[in-house]
CSV table of C-alpha atoms in Angstrom, one decimal:
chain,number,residue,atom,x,y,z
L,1422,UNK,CA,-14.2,-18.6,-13.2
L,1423,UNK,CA,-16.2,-15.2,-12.7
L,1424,UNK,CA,-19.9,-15.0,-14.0
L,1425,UNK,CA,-23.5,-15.7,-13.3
L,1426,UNK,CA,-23.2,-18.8,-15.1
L,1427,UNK,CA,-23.7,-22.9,-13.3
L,1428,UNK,CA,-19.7,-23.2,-13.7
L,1429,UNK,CA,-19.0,-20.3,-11.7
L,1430,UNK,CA,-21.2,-21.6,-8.5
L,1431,UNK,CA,-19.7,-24.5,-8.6
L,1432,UNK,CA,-17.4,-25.5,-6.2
L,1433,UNK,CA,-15.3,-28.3,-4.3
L,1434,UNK,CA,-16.2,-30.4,-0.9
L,1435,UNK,CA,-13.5,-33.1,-0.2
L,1436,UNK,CA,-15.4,-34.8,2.6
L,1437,UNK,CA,-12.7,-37.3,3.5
L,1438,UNK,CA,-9.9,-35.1,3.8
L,1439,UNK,CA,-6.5,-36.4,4.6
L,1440,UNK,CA,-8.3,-40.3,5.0
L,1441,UNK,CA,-6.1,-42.2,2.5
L,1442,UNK,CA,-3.6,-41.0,-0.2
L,1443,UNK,CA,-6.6,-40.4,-2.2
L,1444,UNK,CA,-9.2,-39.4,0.2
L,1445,UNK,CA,-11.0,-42.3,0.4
L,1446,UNK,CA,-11.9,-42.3,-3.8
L,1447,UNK,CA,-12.2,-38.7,-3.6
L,1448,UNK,CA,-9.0,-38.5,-6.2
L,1449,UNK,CA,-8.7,-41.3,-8.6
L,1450,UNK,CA,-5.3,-39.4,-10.4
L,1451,UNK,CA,-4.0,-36.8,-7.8
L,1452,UNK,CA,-1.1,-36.0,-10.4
L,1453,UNK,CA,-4.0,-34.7,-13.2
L,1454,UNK,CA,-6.3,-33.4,-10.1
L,1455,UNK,CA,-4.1,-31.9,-7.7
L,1456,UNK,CA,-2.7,-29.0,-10.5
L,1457,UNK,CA,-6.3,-28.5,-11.8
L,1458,UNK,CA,-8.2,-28.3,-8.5
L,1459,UNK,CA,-5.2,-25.9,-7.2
L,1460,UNK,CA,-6.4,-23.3,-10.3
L,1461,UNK,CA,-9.9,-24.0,-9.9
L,1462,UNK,CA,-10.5,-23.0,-6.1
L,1463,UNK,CA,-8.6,-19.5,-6.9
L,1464,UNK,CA,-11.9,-18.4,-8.1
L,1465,UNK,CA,-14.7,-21.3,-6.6
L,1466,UNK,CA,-15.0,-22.1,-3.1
L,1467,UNK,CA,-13.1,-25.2,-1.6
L,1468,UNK,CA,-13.9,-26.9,1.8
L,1469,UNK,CA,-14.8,-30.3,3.5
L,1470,UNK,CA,-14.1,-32.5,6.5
L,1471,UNK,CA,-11.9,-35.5,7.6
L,1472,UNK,CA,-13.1,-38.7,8.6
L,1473,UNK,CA,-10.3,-40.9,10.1
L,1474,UNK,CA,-7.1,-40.2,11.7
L,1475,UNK,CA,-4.3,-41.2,9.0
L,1476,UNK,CA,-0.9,-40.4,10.5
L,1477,UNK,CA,1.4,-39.3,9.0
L,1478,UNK,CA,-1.1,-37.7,6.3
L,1479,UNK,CA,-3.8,-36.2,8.7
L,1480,UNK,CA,-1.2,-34.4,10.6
L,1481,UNK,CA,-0.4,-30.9,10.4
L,1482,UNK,CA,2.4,-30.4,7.9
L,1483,UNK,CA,0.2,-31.9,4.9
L,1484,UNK,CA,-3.2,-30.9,6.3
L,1485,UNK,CA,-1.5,-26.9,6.4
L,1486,UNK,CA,0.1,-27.7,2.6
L,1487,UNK,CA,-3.0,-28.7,1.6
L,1488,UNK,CA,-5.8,-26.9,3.0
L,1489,UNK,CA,-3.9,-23.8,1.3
L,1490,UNK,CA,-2.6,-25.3,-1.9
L,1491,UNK,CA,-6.3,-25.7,-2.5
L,1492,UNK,CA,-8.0,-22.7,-1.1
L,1493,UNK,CA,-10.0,-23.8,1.3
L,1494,UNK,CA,-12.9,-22.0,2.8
L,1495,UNK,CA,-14.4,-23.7,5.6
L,1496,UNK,CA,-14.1,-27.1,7.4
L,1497,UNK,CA,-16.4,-29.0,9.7
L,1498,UNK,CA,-14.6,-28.8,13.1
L,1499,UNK,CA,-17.1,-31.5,14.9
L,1500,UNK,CA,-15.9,-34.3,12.6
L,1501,UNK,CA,-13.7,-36.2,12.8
L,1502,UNK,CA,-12.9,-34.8,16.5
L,1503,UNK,CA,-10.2,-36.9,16.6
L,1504,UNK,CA,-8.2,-35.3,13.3
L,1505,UNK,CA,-8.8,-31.7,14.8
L,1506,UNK,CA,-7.6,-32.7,17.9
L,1507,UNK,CA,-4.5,-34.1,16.0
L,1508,UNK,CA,-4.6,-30.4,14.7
L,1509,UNK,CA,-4.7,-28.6,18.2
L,1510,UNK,CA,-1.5,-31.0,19.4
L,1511,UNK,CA,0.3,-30.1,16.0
L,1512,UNK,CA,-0.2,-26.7,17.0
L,1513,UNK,CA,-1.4,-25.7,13.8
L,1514,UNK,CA,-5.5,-25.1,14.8
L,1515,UNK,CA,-5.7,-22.0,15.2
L,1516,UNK,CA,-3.3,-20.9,12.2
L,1517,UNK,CA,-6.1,-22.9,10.4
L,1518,UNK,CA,-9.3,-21.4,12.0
L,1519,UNK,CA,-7.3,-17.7,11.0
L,1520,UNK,CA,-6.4,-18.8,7.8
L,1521,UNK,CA,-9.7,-20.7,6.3
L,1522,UNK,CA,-10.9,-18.0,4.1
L,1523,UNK,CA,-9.8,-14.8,3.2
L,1524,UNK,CA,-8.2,-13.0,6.2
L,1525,UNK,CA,-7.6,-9.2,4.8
L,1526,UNK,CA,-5.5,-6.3,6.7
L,1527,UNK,CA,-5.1,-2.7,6.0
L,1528,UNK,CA,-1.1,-2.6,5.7
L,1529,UNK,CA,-0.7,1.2,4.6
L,1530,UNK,CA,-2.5,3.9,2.7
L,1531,UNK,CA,-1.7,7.4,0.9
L,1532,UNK,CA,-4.1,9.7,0.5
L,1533,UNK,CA,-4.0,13.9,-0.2
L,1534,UNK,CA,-4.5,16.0,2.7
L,1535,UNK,CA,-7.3,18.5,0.5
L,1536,UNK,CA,-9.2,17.7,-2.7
L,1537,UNK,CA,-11.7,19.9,-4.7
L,1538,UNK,CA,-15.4,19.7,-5.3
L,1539,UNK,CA,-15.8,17.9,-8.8
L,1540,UNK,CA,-12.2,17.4,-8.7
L,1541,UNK,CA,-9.7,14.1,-8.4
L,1542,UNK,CA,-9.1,12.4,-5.5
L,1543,UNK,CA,-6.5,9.5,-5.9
L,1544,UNK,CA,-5.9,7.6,-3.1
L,1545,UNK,CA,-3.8,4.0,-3.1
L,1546,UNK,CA,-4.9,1.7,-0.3
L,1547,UNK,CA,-2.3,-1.1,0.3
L,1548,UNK,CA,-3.9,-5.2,1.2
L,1549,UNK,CA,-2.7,-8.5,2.8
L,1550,UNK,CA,-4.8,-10.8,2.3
L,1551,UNK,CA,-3.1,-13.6,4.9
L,1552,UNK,CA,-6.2,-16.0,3.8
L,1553,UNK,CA,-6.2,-19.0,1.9
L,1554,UNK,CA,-8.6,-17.8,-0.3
L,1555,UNK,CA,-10.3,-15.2,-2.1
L,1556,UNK,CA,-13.5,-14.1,-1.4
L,1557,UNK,CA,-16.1,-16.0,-3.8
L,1558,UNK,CA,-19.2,-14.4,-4.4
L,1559,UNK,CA,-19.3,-11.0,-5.9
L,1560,UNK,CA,-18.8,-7.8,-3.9
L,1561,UNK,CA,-18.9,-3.9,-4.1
L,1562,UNK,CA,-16.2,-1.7,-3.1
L,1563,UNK,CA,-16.6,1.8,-1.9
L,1564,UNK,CA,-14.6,4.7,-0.4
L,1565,UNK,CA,-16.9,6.0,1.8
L,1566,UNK,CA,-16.3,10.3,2.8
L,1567,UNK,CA,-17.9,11.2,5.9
L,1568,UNK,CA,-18.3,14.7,7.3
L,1569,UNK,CA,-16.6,15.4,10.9
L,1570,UNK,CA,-19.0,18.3,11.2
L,1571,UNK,CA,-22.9,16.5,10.3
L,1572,UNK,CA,-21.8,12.8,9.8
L,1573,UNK,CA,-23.6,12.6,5.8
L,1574,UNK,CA,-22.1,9.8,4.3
L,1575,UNK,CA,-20.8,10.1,0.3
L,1576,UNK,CA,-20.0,6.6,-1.0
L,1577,UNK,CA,-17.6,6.8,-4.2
L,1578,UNK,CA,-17.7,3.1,-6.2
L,1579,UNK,CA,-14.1,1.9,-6.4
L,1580,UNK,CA,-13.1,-0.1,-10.0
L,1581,UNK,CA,-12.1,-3.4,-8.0
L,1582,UNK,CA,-13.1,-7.3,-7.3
L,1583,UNK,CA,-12.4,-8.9,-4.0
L,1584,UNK,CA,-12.8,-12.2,-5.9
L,1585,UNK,CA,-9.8,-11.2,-7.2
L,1586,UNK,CA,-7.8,-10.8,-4.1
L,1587,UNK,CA,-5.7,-13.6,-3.6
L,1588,UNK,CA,-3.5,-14.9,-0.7
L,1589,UNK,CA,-0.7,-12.1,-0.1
L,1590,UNK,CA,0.0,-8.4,-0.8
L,1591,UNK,CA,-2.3,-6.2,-3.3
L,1592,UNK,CA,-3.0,-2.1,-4.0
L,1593,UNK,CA,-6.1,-0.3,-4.4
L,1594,UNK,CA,-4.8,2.6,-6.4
L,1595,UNK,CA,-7.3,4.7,-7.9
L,1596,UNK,CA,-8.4,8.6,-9.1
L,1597,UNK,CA,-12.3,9.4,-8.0
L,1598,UNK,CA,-14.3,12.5,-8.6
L,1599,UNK,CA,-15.5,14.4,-5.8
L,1600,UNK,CA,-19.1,14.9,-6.0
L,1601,UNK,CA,-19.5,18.4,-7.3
L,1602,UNK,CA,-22.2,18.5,-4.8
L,1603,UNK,CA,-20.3,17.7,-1.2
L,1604,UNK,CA,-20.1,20.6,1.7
L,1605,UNK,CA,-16.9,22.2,1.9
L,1606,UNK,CA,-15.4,20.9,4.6
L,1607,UNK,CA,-12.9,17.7,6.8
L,1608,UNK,CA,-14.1,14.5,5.7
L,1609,UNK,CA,-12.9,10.9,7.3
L,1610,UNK,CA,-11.9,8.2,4.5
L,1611,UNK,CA,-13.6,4.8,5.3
L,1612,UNK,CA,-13.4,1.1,3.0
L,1613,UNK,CA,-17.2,-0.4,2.8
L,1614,UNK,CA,-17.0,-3.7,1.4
L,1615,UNK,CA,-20.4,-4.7,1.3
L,1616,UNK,CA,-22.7,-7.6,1.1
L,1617,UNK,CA,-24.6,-6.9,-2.6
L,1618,UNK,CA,-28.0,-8.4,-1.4
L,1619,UNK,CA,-27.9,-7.7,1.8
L,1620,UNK,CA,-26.2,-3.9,1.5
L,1621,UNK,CA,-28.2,-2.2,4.8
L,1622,UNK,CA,-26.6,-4.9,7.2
L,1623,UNK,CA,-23.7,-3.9,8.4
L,1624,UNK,CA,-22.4,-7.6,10.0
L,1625,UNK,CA,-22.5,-8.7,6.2
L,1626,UNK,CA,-19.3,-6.6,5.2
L,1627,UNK,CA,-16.3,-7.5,5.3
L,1628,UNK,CA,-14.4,-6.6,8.2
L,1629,UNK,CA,-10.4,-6.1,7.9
L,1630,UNK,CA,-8.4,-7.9,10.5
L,1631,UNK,CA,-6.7,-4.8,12.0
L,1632,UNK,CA,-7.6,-3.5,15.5
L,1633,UNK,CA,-9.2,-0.5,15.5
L,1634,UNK,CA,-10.4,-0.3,12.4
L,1635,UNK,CA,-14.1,-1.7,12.1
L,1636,UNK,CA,-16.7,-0.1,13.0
L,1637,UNK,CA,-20.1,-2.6,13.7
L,1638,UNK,CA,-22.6,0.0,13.1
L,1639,UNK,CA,-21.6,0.7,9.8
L,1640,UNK,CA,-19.8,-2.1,8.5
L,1641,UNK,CA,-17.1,0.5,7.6
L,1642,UNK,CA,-13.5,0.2,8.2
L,1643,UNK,CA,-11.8,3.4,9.2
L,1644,UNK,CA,-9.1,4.2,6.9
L,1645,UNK,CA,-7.5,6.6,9.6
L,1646,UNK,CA,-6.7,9.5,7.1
L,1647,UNK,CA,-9.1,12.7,6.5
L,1648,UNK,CA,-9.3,15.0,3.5
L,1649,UNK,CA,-10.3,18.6,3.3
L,1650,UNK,CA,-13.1,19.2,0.8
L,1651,UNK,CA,-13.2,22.8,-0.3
């Protein structure tokens, strides 16, 4: 669920994961809870730890189906060391560490090569979000126009929710106004995905997975197209 409200900052910590076939009493009817907890973490975060090795459960095939039936976030790597180490000989540790989360890439992108002051600029960004989850908490998105000649920055809002941007492919396709007010001239396209309360530091947004693309200073993520304002 979306909203300022209790329920929607309310999430899930399973911290006997993969213990027992119910977690240890963390399930008491995993037919009824299993379906519902699979709907709920689309939207609130998910995460836990294990406690006990519990072959053939705590092994990588049901830890994998699970972890991203259910979203998960984050899990405690320091406990229980012998279930991640489980992990590591399975060979599925690192697909985890990637995939905890949301995990987004820049796949494509069309965008015109000139646009016009106070005129439409429709651009379609194409998403893969190879994470188990969507991002949680709220979060703005901008297309950010930067001038090759001085550097000014123009950030243009974008209609769109990252809590909405579940596991696999998705399309940012949108018409924005050019400020009436920008300098004629080449402009670099950029994605800022920023934190909302912490908007000035740049470590806070999110970073696509792409090499090449992020730029620490800023926080922005090059789009690697450029438009001619005139």
């Amino acid at each position: 669920m979306y909203g300022t409200g209790a329920v929607a900052r309310i999430g899930h910590h399973n911290d006997c994961f993969l213990a027992s076939p119910d977690d240890f009493g963390t399930y008491e009817n995993p037919a009824v809870e299993y379906p519902y907890l699979q709907q709920d973490t689309r939207t609130n975060p998910m995460g836990g730890e294990t406690c006990v090795v519990n072959p053939p459960r705590s092994q990588c095939p049901t830890a994998v189906s699970e972890l991203s039936g259910f979203h998960w976030s984050y899990l405690n790597v320091n406990y229980n060391p012998d279930v991640i180490a489980g992990f590591a000989a399975g060979g599925c540790l690192n697909d985890i560490k990637r995939k905890l989360g949301y995990r987004l890439t820049l796949v494509n992108g069309t965008y015109p090569s000139s646009a016009s002051r106070g005129g439409p600029l429709a651009i379609s960004v194409g998403l893969r979000n190879d994470g188990w989850a969507a991002p949680y908490n709220p979060r703005a998105v901008r297309l950010v126009l930067r001038s090759a000649a001085t550097g000014a920055i123009t950030r243009i809002p974008l209609n769109a929710d990252p809590r909405t941007w579940q596991p696999g492919a998705l399309t940012l396709a949108q018409t924005v106004i050019v400020p009436s007010s920008l300098t004629p001239g080449s402009y670099r396209l950029l994605l800022e995905l920023p934190d909302p309360l912490l908007p000035a530091r740049a470590e806070y947004s999110i970073r696509l997975a792409n090499e090449g693309t992020w730029e620490a200073a800023t926080g922005f993520n090059n789009l690697n197209a450029t438009v001619t304002v005139r």
